[in-house]
CSV table of C-alpha atoms and ligand atoms in Angstrom, one decimal:
chain,number,residue,atom,x,y,z
G,1,MET,CA,5.9,76.1,149.8
G,2,ALA,CA,6.4,72.6,150.7
G,3,SER,CA,4.0,70.2,153.3
G,4,SER,CA,5.8,67.9,155.5
G,5,ASP,CA,6.4,65.2,153.3
G,6,GLY,CA,8.0,67.3,151.0
G,7,THR,CA,5.4,67.7,148.0
G,8,PRO,CA,4.4,71.0,146.5
G,9,PRO,CA,0.9,71.7,146.8
G,10,ILE,CA,-0.9,70.5,143.1
G,11,LEU,CA,-2.1,73.7,142.4
G,12,GLU,CA,-1.5,77.0,144.3
G,13,LEU,CA,-2.3,80.9,144.2
G,14,ARG,CA,0.6,83.1,145.6
G,15,ALA,CA,-1.0,86.6,146.0
G,16,PHE,CA,-2.7,86.4,142.9
G,17,ARG,CA,-4.5,89.6,141.7
G,18,TYR,CA,-6.3,90.2,138.7
G,19,THR,CA,-7.3,93.5,136.9
G,20,TYR,CA,-9.3,93.5,134.0
G,21,LEU,CA,-8.6,96.2,131.3
G,22,GLU,CA,-6.0,96.9,133.4
G,23,GLY,CA,-4.4,100.1,132.9
G,24,THR,CA,-7.4,101.8,131.0
G,25,PRO,CA,-10.5,103.6,132.5
G,26,ARG,CA,-12.8,100.7,132.1
G,27,ALA,CA,-10.7,98.5,134.5
G,28,VAL,CA,-12.0,96.3,136.9
G,29,GLU,CA,-10.3,94.8,139.7
G,30,ALA,CA,-11.7,91.1,139.8
G,31,VAL,CA,-9.2,89.5,142.3
G,32,ARG,CA,-7.5,91.7,145.3
G,33,GLU,CA,-5.2,89.3,146.4
G,34,VAL,CA,-6.0,85.3,146.9
G,35,SER,CA,-3.3,82.9,147.9
G,36,LEU,CA,-4.7,79.1,148.3
G,37,LYS,CA,-2.9,75.9,148.3
G,38,ILE,CA,-5.0,73.0,147.0
G,39,ARG,CA,-3.4,69.6,147.7
G,40,ARG,CA,-3.9,66.1,145.6
G,41,GLY,CA,-7.0,64.8,146.3
G,42,GLU,CA,-8.6,68.1,148.5
G,43,ARG,CA,-12.2,68.5,147.2
G,44,VAL,CA,-12.2,72.5,147.5
G,45,GLY,CA,-15.5,74.3,147.2
G,46,ILE,CA,-14.9,78.2,146.0
G,47,VAL,CA,-17.4,79.9,147.3
G,48,GLY,CA,-18.8,83.3,147.2
G,49,PRO,CA,-21.8,85.8,145.4
G,50,THR,CA,-21.9,86.7,142.2
G,51,GLN,CA,-18.9,88.6,140.7
G,52,SER,CA,-16.7,87.6,143.3
G,53,GLY,CA,-13.8,86.6,141.5
G,54,LYS,CA,-14.2,82.8,141.4
G,55,SER,CA,-14.4,82.3,137.6
G,56,THR,CA,-11.3,84.7,137.4
G,57,VAL,CA,-9.4,81.9,139.5
G,58,VAL,CA,-10.7,78.9,137.3
G,59,ASP,CA,-9.4,80.8,134.2
G,60,ALA,CA,-5.9,81.6,136.2
G,61,PHE,CA,-5.9,77.5,136.7
G,62,ALA,CA,-6.8,77.6,132.7
G,63,HIS,CA,-3.6,79.9,132.1
G,64,LEU,CA,-6.6,81.7,130.2
G,65,LEU,CA,-5.7,85.3,131.7
G,66,ARG,CA,-2.2,87.4,131.2
G,67,LEU,CA,-0.4,86.1,134.1
G,68,LYS,CA,2.3,87.5,135.7
G,69,PRO,CA,4.9,85.0,137.0
G,70,GLY,CA,4.7,84.1,141.0
G,71,GLN,CA,1.4,83.9,141.0
G,72,VAL,CA,0.0,80.8,139.7
G,73,PHE,CA,2.1,77.3,140.8
G,74,TYR,CA,1.3,73.9,139.3
G,75,GLU,CA,3.1,71.1,141.6
G,76,GLY,CA,5.0,74.0,142.7
G,77,ARG,CA,6.1,75.1,139.0
G,78,ASP,CA,5.3,78.6,138.2
G,79,VAL,CA,3.1,78.1,134.8
G,80,ALA,CA,4.0,81.6,133.6
G,81,ALA,CA,7.7,81.3,133.9
G,82,PRO,CA,9.4,81.8,130.5
G,83,GLY,CA,9.2,78.1,128.8
G,84,TYR,CA,6.3,76.4,130.7
G,85,ASP,CA,4.7,73.9,129.0
G,86,ARG,CA,0.9,75.0,129.1
G,87,GLN,CA,0.4,72.2,127.3
G,88,GLU,CA,1.5,70.1,130.2
G,89,LEU,CA,-1.3,72.0,132.3
G,90,ARG,CA,-4.1,71.5,129.7
G,91,ARG,CA,-3.2,67.3,130.8
G,92,ARG,CA,-3.4,68.2,134.1
G,93,VAL,CA,-6.3,70.4,134.9
G,94,GLY,CA,-9.7,69.9,133.6
G,95,ILE,CA,-12.3,72.4,133.6
G,96,VAL,CA,-15.6,72.6,133.0
G,97,PHE,CA,-16.2,76.3,132.0
G,98,GLN,CA,-19.1,78.0,133.5
G,99,ARG,CA,-20.9,77.9,129.9
G,100,PRO,CA,-20.8,74.4,128.8
G,101,GLU,CA,-21.5,76.3,125.4
G,102,SER,CA,-18.1,77.5,125.4
G,103,GLN,CA,-16.3,74.3,125.5
G,104,ILE,CA,-18.4,72.3,123.0
G,105,ILE,CA,-16.7,72.4,119.8
G,106,GLU,CA,-18.2,69.4,117.7
G,107,ASP,CA,-21.8,68.8,116.3
G,108,VAL,CA,-22.0,65.3,117.2
G,109,VAL,CA,-21.5,64.5,121.0
G,110,GLY,CA,-19.1,61.7,120.5
G,111,ALA,CA,-17.1,64.2,118.1
G,112,ASP,CA,-17.0,66.4,120.8
G,113,VAL,CA,-16.3,64.1,123.6
G,114,ALA,CA,-13.4,62.3,121.5
G,115,PHE,CA,-11.9,66.0,120.6
G,116,GLY,CA,-9.7,66.4,123.5
G,117,PRO,CA,-8.0,63.0,123.3
G,118,THR,CA,-7.3,63.4,119.7
G,119,ALA,CA,-6.1,66.4,120.0
G,120,ALA,CA,-3.6,64.9,122.9
G,121,GLY,CA,-2.5,62.4,120.2
G,122,LEU,CA,-4.5,58.9,121.4
G,123,SER,CA,-5.2,56.2,118.8
G,124,ALA,CA,-8.4,55.8,117.8
G,125,ALA,CA,-9.1,52.9,119.4
G,126,GLU,CA,-7.9,54.3,123.0
G,127,THR,CA,-9.8,57.1,122.1
G,128,ARG,CA,-13.1,55.3,121.8
G,129,GLU,CA,-12.8,53.8,124.7
G,130,ARG,CA,-12.2,57.0,126.8
G,131,VAL,CA,-15.4,58.7,124.7
G,132,GLU,CA,-17.5,55.2,125.8
G,133,GLU,CA,-16.2,55.3,129.3
G,134,SER,CA,-16.8,59.1,129.8
G,135,LEU,CA,-20.8,59.0,128.0
G,136,ASN,CA,-21.5,55.8,130.2
G,137,THR,CA,-20.1,57.5,133.7
G,138,LEU,CA,-22.3,60.8,133.1
G,139,GLY,CA,-25.6,58.7,132.5
G,140,LEU,CA,-25.5,59.1,128.7
G,141,PRO,CA,-24.9,55.6,127.3
G,142,TYR,CA,-22.8,55.7,124.5
G,143,PRO,CA,-24.7,53.3,122.0
G,144,ASP,CA,-27.6,55.9,122.5
G,145,TYR,CA,-25.9,59.3,122.7
G,146,ARG,CA,-22.8,58.8,120.6
G,147,LEU,CA,-24.6,60.1,117.0
G,148,ARG,CA,-26.7,62.6,118.5
G,149,TYR,CA,-26.7,66.4,117.9
G,150,VAL,CA,-26.0,68.2,120.7
G,151,HIS,CA,-27.6,71.2,120.0
G,152,ALA,CA,-30.4,69.0,120.5
G,153,LEU,CA,-30.0,68.3,123.8
G,154,SER,CA,-31.2,69.9,127.2
G,155,GLY,CA,-29.8,72.3,128.8
G,156,GLY,CA,-28.7,69.5,131.2
G,157,GLN,CA,-27.2,66.8,129.1
G,158,ARG,CA,-24.9,69.6,127.3
G,159,ARG,CA,-23.5,69.9,130.4
G,160,ARG,CA,-22.7,66.3,131.1
G,161,VAL,CA,-21.4,66.0,127.4
G,162,ALA,CA,-19.2,69.0,128.3
G,163,ILE,CA,-18.1,67.2,131.4
G,164,ALA,CA,-17.3,64.1,129.6
G,165,GLY,CA,-15.1,65.5,127.3
G,166,VAL,CA,-13.0,66.6,130.1
G,167,LEU,CA,-13.3,63.6,131.9
G,168,ALA,CA,-12.2,62.0,129.1
G,169,MET,CA,-8.6,63.5,129.3
G,170,ARG,CA,-8.3,61.7,132.4
G,171,THR,CA,-6.7,64.9,134.4
G,172,PRO,CA,-5.5,64.2,137.8
G,173,VAL,CA,-7.0,67.6,138.6
G,174,LEU,CA,-11.2,68.5,137.5
G,175,VAL,CA,-12.5,72.0,138.1
G,176,LEU,CA,-16.5,72.7,137.7
G,177,ASP,CA,-17.2,76.2,137.5
G,178,GLU,CA,-21.3,76.1,138.5
G,179,PRO,CA,-21.9,73.0,137.6
G,180,MET,CA,-25.7,73.1,138.6
G,181,ALA,CA,-26.7,76.6,137.7
G,182,GLY,CA,-29.4,76.3,134.8
G,183,LEU,CA,-30.4,73.0,136.3
G,184,ASP,CA,-34.0,72.1,137.4
G,185,PRO,CA,-34.0,70.2,140.7
G,186,ARG,CA,-33.8,66.7,139.2
G,187,GLY,CA,-31.0,67.8,137.1
G,188,ARG,CA,-29.4,68.9,140.0
G,189,ARG,CA,-30.1,65.8,141.6
G,190,GLU,CA,-28.6,63.7,138.9
G,191,LEU,CA,-25.3,65.6,138.5
G,192,LEU,CA,-24.9,65.8,142.3
G,193,GLU,CA,-24.9,61.9,142.5
G,194,LEU,CA,-23.2,61.4,139.7
G,195,LEU,CA,-20.1,64.0,140.4
G,196,VAL,CA,-20.7,62.4,144.2
G,197,ARG,CA,-20.0,58.9,142.4
G,198,LEU,CA,-17.1,60.1,140.3
G,199,GLN,CA,-15.3,61.5,143.1
G,200,ARG,CA,-15.9,58.5,145.1
G,201,ASP,CA,-14.7,56.2,141.9
G,202,ARG,CA,-11.6,57.7,141.0
G,203,ASP,CA,-8.4,59.7,142.5
G,204,LEU,CA,-9.1,63.2,141.4
G,205,THR,CA,-8.3,66.5,143.1
G,206,LEU,CA,-11.7,68.4,142.5
G,207,ILE,CA,-12.4,71.9,142.5
G,208,VAL,CA,-15.9,73.3,142.5
G,209,CYS,CA,-17.3,76.6,142.2
G,210,SER,CA,-20.6,77.6,143.4
G,211,ALA,CA,-22.8,80.5,144.8
G,212,SER,CA,-24.2,78.1,147.2
G,213,LEU,CA,-22.6,76.1,149.8
G,214,THR,CA,-25.5,73.8,149.9
G,215,ASP,CA,-24.2,72.4,146.5
G,216,ALA,CA,-20.4,72.6,147.6
G,217,SER,CA,-21.0,71.1,150.8
G,218,LEU,CA,-22.7,67.7,148.7
G,219,LEU,CA,-19.2,67.6,147.0
G,220,CYS,CA,-16.6,68.8,149.0
G,221,ASP,CA,-14.8,69.0,152.7
G,222,ARG,CA,-13.0,72.2,152.7
G,223,PHE,CA,-14.6,75.9,151.2
G,224,VAL,CA,-12.5,78.6,150.1
G,225,VAL,CA,-15.1,81.9,150.7
G,226,LEU,CA,-14.5,84.7,148.3
G,227,ASP,CA,-15.9,88.2,148.7
G,228,ARG,CA,-15.1,90.9,146.1
G,229,GLY,CA,-12.1,89.3,145.0
G,230,SER,CA,-10.5,88.5,148.7
G,231,VAL,CA,-10.7,84.9,150.4
G,232,VAL,CA,-13.0,85.9,153.9
G,233,ALA,CA,-12.8,82.2,154.8
G,234,ASP,CA,-10.9,78.8,154.5
G,235,GLY,CA,-11.0,75.6,156.2
G,236,PRO,CA,-12.8,72.6,156.6
G,237,ALA,CA,-16.1,72.5,155.7
G,238,ARG,CA,-17.7,72.4,159.0
G,239,GLU,CA,-15.0,75.2,160.5
G,240,VAL,CA,-16.5,77.9,158.0
G,241,LEU,CA,-19.9,76.6,158.6
G,242,GLY,CA,-19.2,77.3,162.0
G,243,GLU,CA,-18.9,80.9,161.1
G,244,SER,CA,-22.5,81.5,159.5
G,245,ASP,CA,-22.5,84.8,160.8
G,246,ARG,CA,-20.1,86.1,158.5
G,247,LEU,CA,-21.5,83.5,155.8
G,248,ALA,CA,-25.1,85.0,156.5
G,249,GLY,CA,-23.8,88.4,155.0
G,250,LEU,CA,-23.1,87.3,151.7
G,251,ASP,CA,-25.6,86.3,149.2
G,252,ILE,CA,-24.9,83.1,149.0
G,253,THR,CA,-26.9,79.8,149.7
G,254,LEU,CA,-26.6,78.4,152.9
G,255,PRO,CA,-27.5,74.9,153.2
G,256,GLU,CA,-30.5,73.8,155.0
G,257,PRO,CA,-29.2,72.6,158.3
G,258,VAL,CA,-27.2,76.0,158.8
G,259,ILE,CA,-30.6,78.1,158.0
G,260,ALA,CA,-33.0,75.9,160.5
G,261,ALA,CA,-29.8,76.0,163.3
G,262,ARG,CA,-29.8,80.0,162.9
G,263,GLU,CA,-33.4,80.3,163.3
G,264,LEU,CA,-33.0,78.1,166.4
G,265,ARG,CA,-30.2,80.0,168.1
G,266,LYS,CA,-33.2,82.3,168.9
G,267,ALA,CA,-34.6,79.8,171.3
G,268,PHE,CA,-31.3,78.2,171.9
G,269,PRO,CA,-28.4,80.6,171.7
G,270,ASP,CA,-25.7,78.4,171.9
G,271,PHE,CA,-26.8,76.0,169.1
G,272,PRO,CA,-24.0,75.2,166.7
G,273,THR,CA,-23.9,75.9,163.0
G,274,GLU,CA,-21.5,73.6,161.8
G,275,LEU,CA,-24.0,70.9,160.5
G,276,LEU,CA,-24.1,69.4,157.2
G,277,THR,CA,-26.9,67.1,157.3
G,278,GLU,CA,-30.5,67.2,158.4
G,279,GLU,CA,-29.4,64.0,161.2
G,280,GLU,CA,-26.7,66.6,162.8
G,281,LEU,CA,-29.5,69.2,163.2
G,282,GLU,CA,-32.0,66.4,164.8
G,283,ALA,CA,-29.2,64.8,167.0
G,284,GLU,CA,-28.4,68.7,168.3
G,285,LEU,CA,-32.3,69.4,169.1
G,286,VAL,CA,-33.2,66.1,170.7
G,287,GLN,CA,-30.2,66.9,173.0
G,288,ARG,CA,-32.0,70.0,173.3
G,289,ILE,CA,-35.6,69.1,174.1
G,290,GLY,CA,-34.7,65.8,175.3
G,291,VAL,CA,-37.1,63.7,173.3
G,292,SER,CA,-36.7,61.9,169.7
H,1,ATP,N1,-13.8,89.6,130.5
H,1,ATP,C1,-13.9,90.5,131.4
H,1,ATP,N2,-13.8,91.8,131.0
H,1,ATP,C2,-14.0,92.7,131.6
H,1,ATP,N3,-14.3,92.1,132.9
H,1,ATP,C3,-14.6,91.4,133.3
H,1,ATP,C4,-13.8,90.1,132.9
H,1,ATP,N4,-14.8,89.0,133.3
H,1,ATP,C5,-14.9,89.1,134.4
H,1,ATP,N5,-14.6,90.7,134.5
H,1,ATP,C6,-15.4,91.2,136.2
H,1,ATP,O1,-14.6,90.8,137.0
H,1,ATP,C7,-15.2,90.6,138.4
H,1,ATP,C8,-14.9,88.7,139.0
H,1,ATP,O2,-15.8,88.5,137.9
H,1,ATP,P1,-15.9,86.5,137.8
H,1,ATP,O3,-16.8,86.1,137.0
H,1,ATP,O4,-14.4,86.1,138.4
H,1,ATP,O5,-16.9,86.3,139.2
H,1,ATP,P2,-18.1,85.3,139.6
H,1,ATP,O6,-17.5,85.1,140.9
H,1,ATP,O7,-17.3,83.9,138.7
H,1,ATP,O8,-19.4,85.6,139.0
H,1,ATP,P3,-20.2,84.9,138.9
H,1,ATP,O9,-20.9,84.3,140.3
H,1,ATP,O10,-21.7,85.8,138.5
H,1,ATP,O11,-19.8,83.8,137.8
H,1,ATP,C9,-16.6,90.9,138.2
H,1,ATP,O12,-17.1,92.5,138.3
H,1,ATP,C10,-16.8,90.8,136.4
H,1,ATP,O13,-17.6,92.1,136.1
H,2,MG,MG1,-18.3,82.4,137.5
């Protein structure tokens, strides 16, 4: 379906459903029905507890599943239609998978980040430029890191190499599946700052999967909440946070201001929960107790 300006969504799932090992006794219905339109330039957090189907949705965007026609669309074109150019999809949608190890191909950092651009047929000079830019952007200065062995890096550094490899493809869409998982608080903070800067400086459509609304709220302004393979909420971040009772029943991490607001409801039953920052929480509190 087209928007008011006539352009189709950049990515769309239409009643997408997916069952692993379909037709066998071990069949798992991973996604029951997800319909989702993502417009160019949106920053969407796909949030849900473990096994809710987030990575299956990501694999659908990557065209890694046995997709049936009529379910997954890039710029209005059905990616499972006969004759669809999957290479085109790969040039458009960059994906950092949940386990960075699964996408690091080369032993040496520079070679790994160069893999995508080289495979896409870019010249050596342009590839080098992109590798340098991507590593620098990710806080891995090119001269210091290009010859380092991937296996000798920390988990957080390895994740950055994986992200650099995807950035070097300069895709208009960037999908990050659990980018913060397994990082210590400092690693999380650094990566968050980096991603915030990246998304601000480039005209990216960003999709971030996470079991934490805290992480998603720092990067995204729209949340799609999944539970057991279905969408249970979809809307602007604030609107979704306002329905905190529903969210509290799911095994996801709520932002600190939302948790605090829920506590404060015991004293102030009308206390709002659509709060994104500590400042907003404080302002609401000051209004009610009349001091600052
Ligand atoms: N390759 C597979 N074969 C069989 N079942 C699978 C496969 N991959 C995922 N599943 C199942 O599909 C369901 C959804 O999994 P998925 O990985 O999409 O969830 P998720 O929300 O990404 O979870 P997590 O937060 O743990 O990463 C789960 O029940 C999972 O066990
Ligand atoms: Mg996952």
